[in-house]
Short mmCIF file of C-alpha atoms in Angstrom, two decimals:
data_model
loop_
_atom_site.label_atom_id
_atom_site.label_comp_id
_atom_site.label_asym_id
_atom_site.label_seq_id
_atom_site.Cartn_x
_atom_site.Cartn_y
_atom_site.Cartn_z
CA MET A 225 66.09 163.04 49.10
CA ASP A 226 65.06 166.19 50.95
CA ILE A 227 61.82 167.58 49.48
CA LYS A 228 61.10 171.15 50.58
CA GLY A 229 58.72 173.94 49.69
CA THR A 230 61.27 175.18 47.15
CA THR A 231 61.75 171.81 45.41
CA ARG A 232 61.07 171.93 41.65
CA VAL A 233 59.13 169.05 40.10
CA CYS A 234 59.81 167.26 36.82
CA GLY A 235 58.16 164.10 35.61
CA LEU A 236 57.15 161.64 32.93
CA ILE A 237 53.75 161.55 31.23
CA GLY A 238 52.62 158.43 29.41
CA ASN A 239 50.64 155.23 29.81
CA PRO A 240 51.86 152.95 31.27
CA VAL A 241 54.58 154.61 33.37
CA GLY A 242 54.96 152.29 36.36
CA HIS A 243 57.88 150.41 34.78
CA SER A 244 59.89 153.56 34.02
CA VAL A 245 63.49 153.94 35.18
CA SER A 246 63.46 157.69 34.40
CA PRO A 247 63.02 158.55 38.12
CA ALA A 248 66.26 156.65 38.83
CA ILE A 249 68.07 158.69 36.16
CA HIS A 250 66.84 162.13 37.19
CA ASN A 251 66.75 161.76 40.96
CA ASN A 252 70.32 160.44 40.90
CA LEU A 253 71.38 163.34 38.66
CA ALA A 254 69.73 165.79 41.08
CA ARG A 255 71.58 164.15 43.98
CA LEU A 256 74.93 164.27 42.19
CA THR A 257 74.56 167.88 41.02
CA GLY A 258 72.96 169.21 44.21
CA LYS A 259 69.81 170.46 42.45
CA ASP A 260 66.66 171.02 44.50
CA MET A 261 64.56 168.91 42.13
CA VAL A 262 62.45 165.75 42.29
CA TYR A 263 61.23 163.55 39.43
CA THR A 264 58.19 161.27 39.37
CA THR A 265 55.73 159.72 36.90
CA PHE A 266 52.25 160.84 35.83
CA LYS A 267 49.89 158.37 34.16
CA VAL A 268 48.01 160.32 31.48
CA GLU A 269 45.25 158.76 29.36
CA LYS A 270 45.04 159.32 25.61
CA GLY A 271 42.96 162.44 24.97
CA ASP A 272 44.02 164.05 28.26
CA VAL A 273 47.45 165.19 27.06
CA ALA A 274 46.51 168.83 26.36
CA SER A 275 44.88 169.30 29.77
CA ALA A 276 47.83 167.55 31.46
CA VAL A 277 50.33 169.90 29.79
CA ARG A 278 48.25 172.99 30.65
CA GLY A 279 47.94 171.77 34.24
CA ALA A 280 51.67 171.07 34.49
CA TYR A 281 52.44 174.63 33.40
CA SER A 282 49.91 176.07 35.88
CA LEU A 283 51.46 173.94 38.65
CA ASN A 284 54.88 175.46 37.89
CA ILE A 285 56.35 172.10 36.84
CA LEU A 286 59.88 172.65 35.54
CA GLY A 287 59.88 170.08 32.76
CA LEU A 288 58.38 166.85 31.49
CA ASN A 289 59.39 163.76 29.62
CA VAL A 290 56.84 162.16 27.31
CA THR A 291 56.64 158.46 26.52
CA VAL A 292 54.27 156.22 24.55
CA PRO A 293 51.62 156.74 23.40
CA HIS A 294 51.82 160.57 23.62
CA LYS A 295 55.00 161.57 21.74
CA SER A 296 53.09 162.86 18.70
CA GLU A 297 49.85 163.99 20.36
CA VAL A 298 51.74 166.31 22.73
CA ILE A 299 53.04 168.45 19.83
CA ASP A 300 49.70 170.29 19.53
CA SER A 301 50.06 171.43 23.17
CA LEU A 302 53.43 173.16 22.75
CA VAL A 303 54.19 176.86 22.34
CA ASP A 304 57.45 176.07 20.52
CA ILE A 305 59.24 173.03 19.09
CA ASP A 306 62.82 172.23 18.13
CA PRO A 307 63.07 171.98 14.29
CA LEU A 308 64.46 168.42 14.26
CA ALA A 309 61.78 167.22 16.70
CA LYS A 310 59.17 168.81 14.43
CA ALA A 311 60.58 167.04 11.37
CA ILE A 312 60.68 163.70 13.21
CA GLY A 313 57.11 164.25 14.40
CA ALA A 314 57.85 163.07 17.94
CA VAL A 315 58.69 164.90 21.16
CA ASN A 316 59.90 163.28 24.38
CA THR A 317 61.08 166.30 26.40
CA LEU A 318 59.19 169.48 27.35
CA VAL A 319 61.14 172.49 28.61
CA ARG A 320 59.34 175.30 30.45
CA VAL A 321 59.43 178.64 28.59
CA ASP A 322 57.30 181.79 28.72
CA GLY A 323 53.66 180.83 28.21
CA GLY A 324 54.06 177.07 28.03
CA PHE A 325 56.49 174.34 27.04
CA LYS A 326 58.97 173.89 24.18
CA GLY A 327 59.37 170.38 22.79
CA TYR A 328 62.58 168.51 22.00
CA ASN A 329 63.49 164.99 20.95
CA THR A 330 66.28 163.87 23.27
CA ASP A 331 65.93 160.24 22.14
CA ILE A 332 68.14 161.05 19.15
CA LEU A 333 70.47 163.12 21.32
CA GLY A 334 70.74 160.04 23.53
CA LEU A 335 71.77 157.78 20.67
CA ALA A 336 74.15 160.41 19.28
CA ARG A 337 75.90 160.63 22.66
CA GLU A 338 76.06 156.84 23.02
CA LEU A 339 77.67 156.56 19.57
CA GLU A 340 80.11 159.33 20.48
CA ASP A 341 80.90 157.55 23.76
CA GLU A 342 81.72 154.35 21.89
CA GLY A 343 83.73 156.09 19.15
CA ILE A 344 81.17 155.35 16.40
CA GLU A 345 81.17 158.03 13.69
CA LEU A 346 78.06 158.52 11.52
CA ALA A 347 79.56 161.13 9.19
CA ASP A 348 80.47 159.44 5.87
CA SER A 349 79.49 156.05 7.34
CA LYS A 350 77.28 153.47 5.65
CA VAL A 351 74.33 152.57 7.88
CA ILE A 352 71.77 149.76 8.02
CA ILE A 353 68.69 150.30 10.21
CA LEU A 354 66.47 147.34 11.10
CA GLY A 355 62.83 148.34 11.62
CA ALA A 356 60.62 151.25 10.58
CA GLY A 357 58.81 152.33 13.74
CA GLY A 358 59.09 155.57 15.70
CA ALA A 359 62.63 154.86 16.89
CA ALA A 360 63.78 154.02 13.36
CA ARG A 361 62.30 157.28 12.05
CA ALA A 362 64.17 159.34 14.66
CA ILE A 363 67.42 157.44 14.08
CA THR A 364 67.14 157.83 10.30
CA PHE A 365 66.79 161.60 10.78
CA LEU A 366 69.85 161.50 13.05
CA CYS A 367 71.94 159.61 10.49
CA SER A 368 71.05 162.04 7.72
CA SER A 369 71.64 165.07 9.96
CA LYS A 370 75.14 163.69 10.69
CA ASN A 371 75.86 163.25 6.95
CA ALA A 372 75.90 159.47 6.75
CA GLN A 373 76.95 158.30 3.30
CA CYS A 374 73.85 156.10 2.89
CA VAL A 375 71.16 154.54 5.08
CA TYR A 376 69.49 151.24 4.18
CA LEU A 377 66.15 151.06 6.00
CA LEU A 378 64.96 147.46 6.28
CA ASN A 379 61.46 146.43 7.31
CA ARG A 380 59.01 143.59 6.70
CA THR A 381 56.33 146.13 5.76
CA VAL A 382 58.23 148.04 3.11
CA ASP A 383 55.54 150.78 2.92
CA LYS A 384 56.58 151.99 6.39
CA ALA A 385 60.24 152.12 5.37
CA GLU A 386 59.30 153.99 2.18
CA ALA A 387 57.31 156.59 4.16
CA ILE A 388 60.28 157.29 6.46
CA ALA A 389 62.73 157.41 3.54
CA GLN A 390 60.51 159.86 1.67
CA ALA A 391 60.18 162.16 4.71
CA VAL A 392 63.89 162.14 5.57
CA ASN A 393 65.11 162.50 1.98
CA ALA A 394 62.70 165.40 1.42
CA HIS A 395 63.82 167.12 4.64
CA PHE A 396 67.52 166.93 3.73
CA ASN A 397 66.97 167.27 -0.03
CA ASN A 398 68.87 164.11 -0.98
CA ASP A 399 68.23 160.43 -1.66
CA LYS A 400 70.58 158.83 0.87
CA VAL A 401 67.89 156.79 2.63
CA ILE A 402 67.06 153.61 0.73
CA PRO A 403 63.98 151.63 1.84
CA MET A 404 64.13 147.87 1.40
CA ASN A 405 62.15 144.76 2.25
CA ILE A 406 64.01 143.03 5.06
CA ALA A 407 63.88 139.77 3.07
CA ASP A 408 66.17 141.39 0.46
CA TYR A 409 69.05 142.12 2.89
CA ALA A 410 71.46 140.08 0.76
CA ASP A 411 71.16 142.76 -1.96
CA ILE A 412 72.91 145.37 0.21
CA PRO A 413 76.32 145.91 -1.39
CA GLY A 414 79.65 145.62 0.42
CA GLU A 415 80.55 145.58 4.10
CA ASP A 416 81.63 147.95 6.94
CA TYR A 417 78.15 149.15 7.91
CA VAL A 418 77.03 150.63 11.21
CA VAL A 419 74.04 148.34 11.89
CA ILE A 420 71.34 149.67 14.25
CA GLN A 421 68.58 147.34 15.50
CA THR A 422 65.44 149.35 16.39
CA THR A 423 62.72 146.69 16.69
CA SER A 424 61.42 145.01 19.87
CA VAL A 425 62.56 141.60 18.59
CA GLY A 426 64.92 140.11 21.17
CA LEU A 427 63.43 142.02 24.10
CA HIS A 428 63.29 140.02 27.35
CA PRO A 429 61.88 137.39 27.82
CA ASN A 430 62.40 136.54 24.12
CA ASP A 431 66.17 136.82 24.51
CA GLU A 432 67.05 134.46 21.65
CA ALA A 433 64.80 136.10 19.03
CA VAL A 434 66.44 138.08 16.22
CA VAL A 435 65.17 139.90 13.12
CA ILE A 436 67.76 138.37 10.74
CA ASP A 437 69.27 135.02 11.70
CA ASP A 438 71.90 134.66 8.99
CA GLU A 439 75.63 134.85 9.61
CA ALA A 440 76.17 136.28 6.11
CA PHE A 441 74.22 139.43 7.04
CA TYR A 442 76.39 140.11 10.09
CA LYS A 443 79.54 139.95 7.97
CA LYS A 444 78.37 143.30 6.56
CA ALA A 445 78.71 144.99 9.98
CA ALA A 446 81.60 147.14 11.15
CA VAL A 447 79.78 147.62 14.47
CA GLY A 448 76.30 146.95 15.86
CA VAL A 449 73.95 148.87 18.16
CA ASP A 450 70.73 147.41 19.57
CA ILE A 451 68.38 149.93 21.20
CA ILE A 452 67.15 147.11 23.49
CA TYR A 453 68.86 147.09 26.90
CA ASN A 454 67.19 144.08 28.53
CA PRO A 455 68.77 141.60 28.00
CA ALA A 456 72.14 143.35 28.12
CA LYS A 457 73.42 141.05 25.35
CA THR A 458 70.77 140.39 22.71
CA LYS A 459 71.00 137.68 20.05
CA PHE A 460 71.63 140.49 17.53
CA MET A 461 74.65 141.63 19.56
CA LYS A 462 75.95 138.07 19.89
CA LEU A 463 75.78 137.59 16.12
CA ILE A 464 77.71 140.83 15.56
CA LYS A 465 80.33 139.81 18.13
CA ALA A 466 80.67 136.37 16.51
CA GLN A 467 82.13 138.25 13.52
CA GLY A 468 84.77 139.80 15.79
CA LYS A 469 83.05 143.20 15.81
CA ASN A 470 81.88 145.38 18.70
CA ALA A 471 78.20 145.51 19.66
CA TYR A 472 76.41 147.76 22.15
CA ASN A 473 72.98 147.74 23.79
CA GLY A 474 70.61 150.67 24.29
CA LEU A 475 71.23 151.40 27.98
CA LYS A 476 73.50 154.36 27.28
CA MET A 477 70.95 155.73 24.81
CA LEU A 478 68.37 155.56 27.63
CA LEU A 479 70.83 157.21 30.01
CA TYR A 480 71.83 160.02 27.67
CA GLN A 481 68.30 160.90 26.54
CA GLY A 482 67.65 161.52 30.24
CA VAL A 483 70.91 163.41 30.73
CA SER A 484 70.09 165.64 27.72
CA ALA A 485 66.63 166.41 29.14
CA TYR A 486 68.09 167.15 32.59
CA GLU A 487 70.61 169.56 31.05
CA LEU A 488 67.84 171.39 29.17
CA TRP A 489 65.70 171.77 32.31
CA ASN A 490 68.52 172.89 34.57
CA ASP A 491 70.72 174.77 32.07
CA CYS A 492 73.76 172.76 33.14
CA LYS A 493 76.28 170.26 31.77
CA ILE A 494 76.58 166.75 33.22
CA THR A 495 80.16 165.47 33.44
CA LYS A 496 81.25 162.09 32.09
CA GLU A 497 81.93 160.99 35.68
CA GLU A 498 78.39 161.92 36.79
CA ALA A 499 76.87 160.15 33.76
CA ASP A 500 78.96 157.04 34.46
CA GLU A 501 77.74 156.94 38.07
CA VAL A 502 74.10 157.16 36.98
CA TYR A 503 74.80 154.42 34.40
CA LYS A 504 75.88 152.12 37.24
CA CYS A 505 72.73 153.04 39.19
CA LEU A 506 70.65 152.12 36.13
CA GLN A 507 72.38 148.76 35.78
CA LYS A 508 71.62 148.06 39.44
CA GLU A 509 67.99 149.22 39.12
CA LEU A 510 67.43 146.95 36.12
CA GLY A 511 69.48 144.04 37.47
CA ILE A 512 71.69 144.18 34.38
CA ASN A 513 75.23 142.81 34.46
CA GLU A 514 77.28 143.43 31.34
#
């Protein structure tokens, strides 16, 4: 990496940030595309987000990613925001514009591109989402924006699922999102669902943990996606595969949210070949063998 006086800087703000693999994504993309750009991390404490964003603009920083716990707080520091990111209430990518930064949510773009990569169609599909946190909210918005037939949103605390369902149904003026207590999963009718696991259950080192440990539930799946990427094969994925169905982890979602941000910052299009090479770099960085 050749850093010069002309090199543009991008980075990640959050706390903590030391574990992030975003530098591996963006610095490899810069290498592959020949961009004079470097990416690093910036630890920003809660309450310091506004001053960090102002400072980044003054320092001529090209763009920023935002991770926990700042994805909502940062919205007040933007001069513009993408409509879907505004509806979701979370921003993870800031793009430099006149006078400040515009906010986007490339997390959902990342999942959309992973699904596209794996040939999973959301339009007219029946979907089950496990969990009702920030990721589940974004993914529920994505499913409705892609005209899913219905979305069952399952969570132990049903109030959280109800709040997401109300927000998404109001935004799209329909009632396709159905909140449900996770204990009532047997009441979901029929089969052939796209099942998306959005909780942290099963994250390494708790590799054998799973939200629902019942073979009957996994018979409902046409395909499964776990947003966890470490381990590469979660217990959720194994249970889906035991039914003879395909299951995917969240590493491509992580990759493509970064690719989408990089494209916004540099006004370019990353090829499938370039994305695939960065994917291999990510696997190596994380010590993941699929």
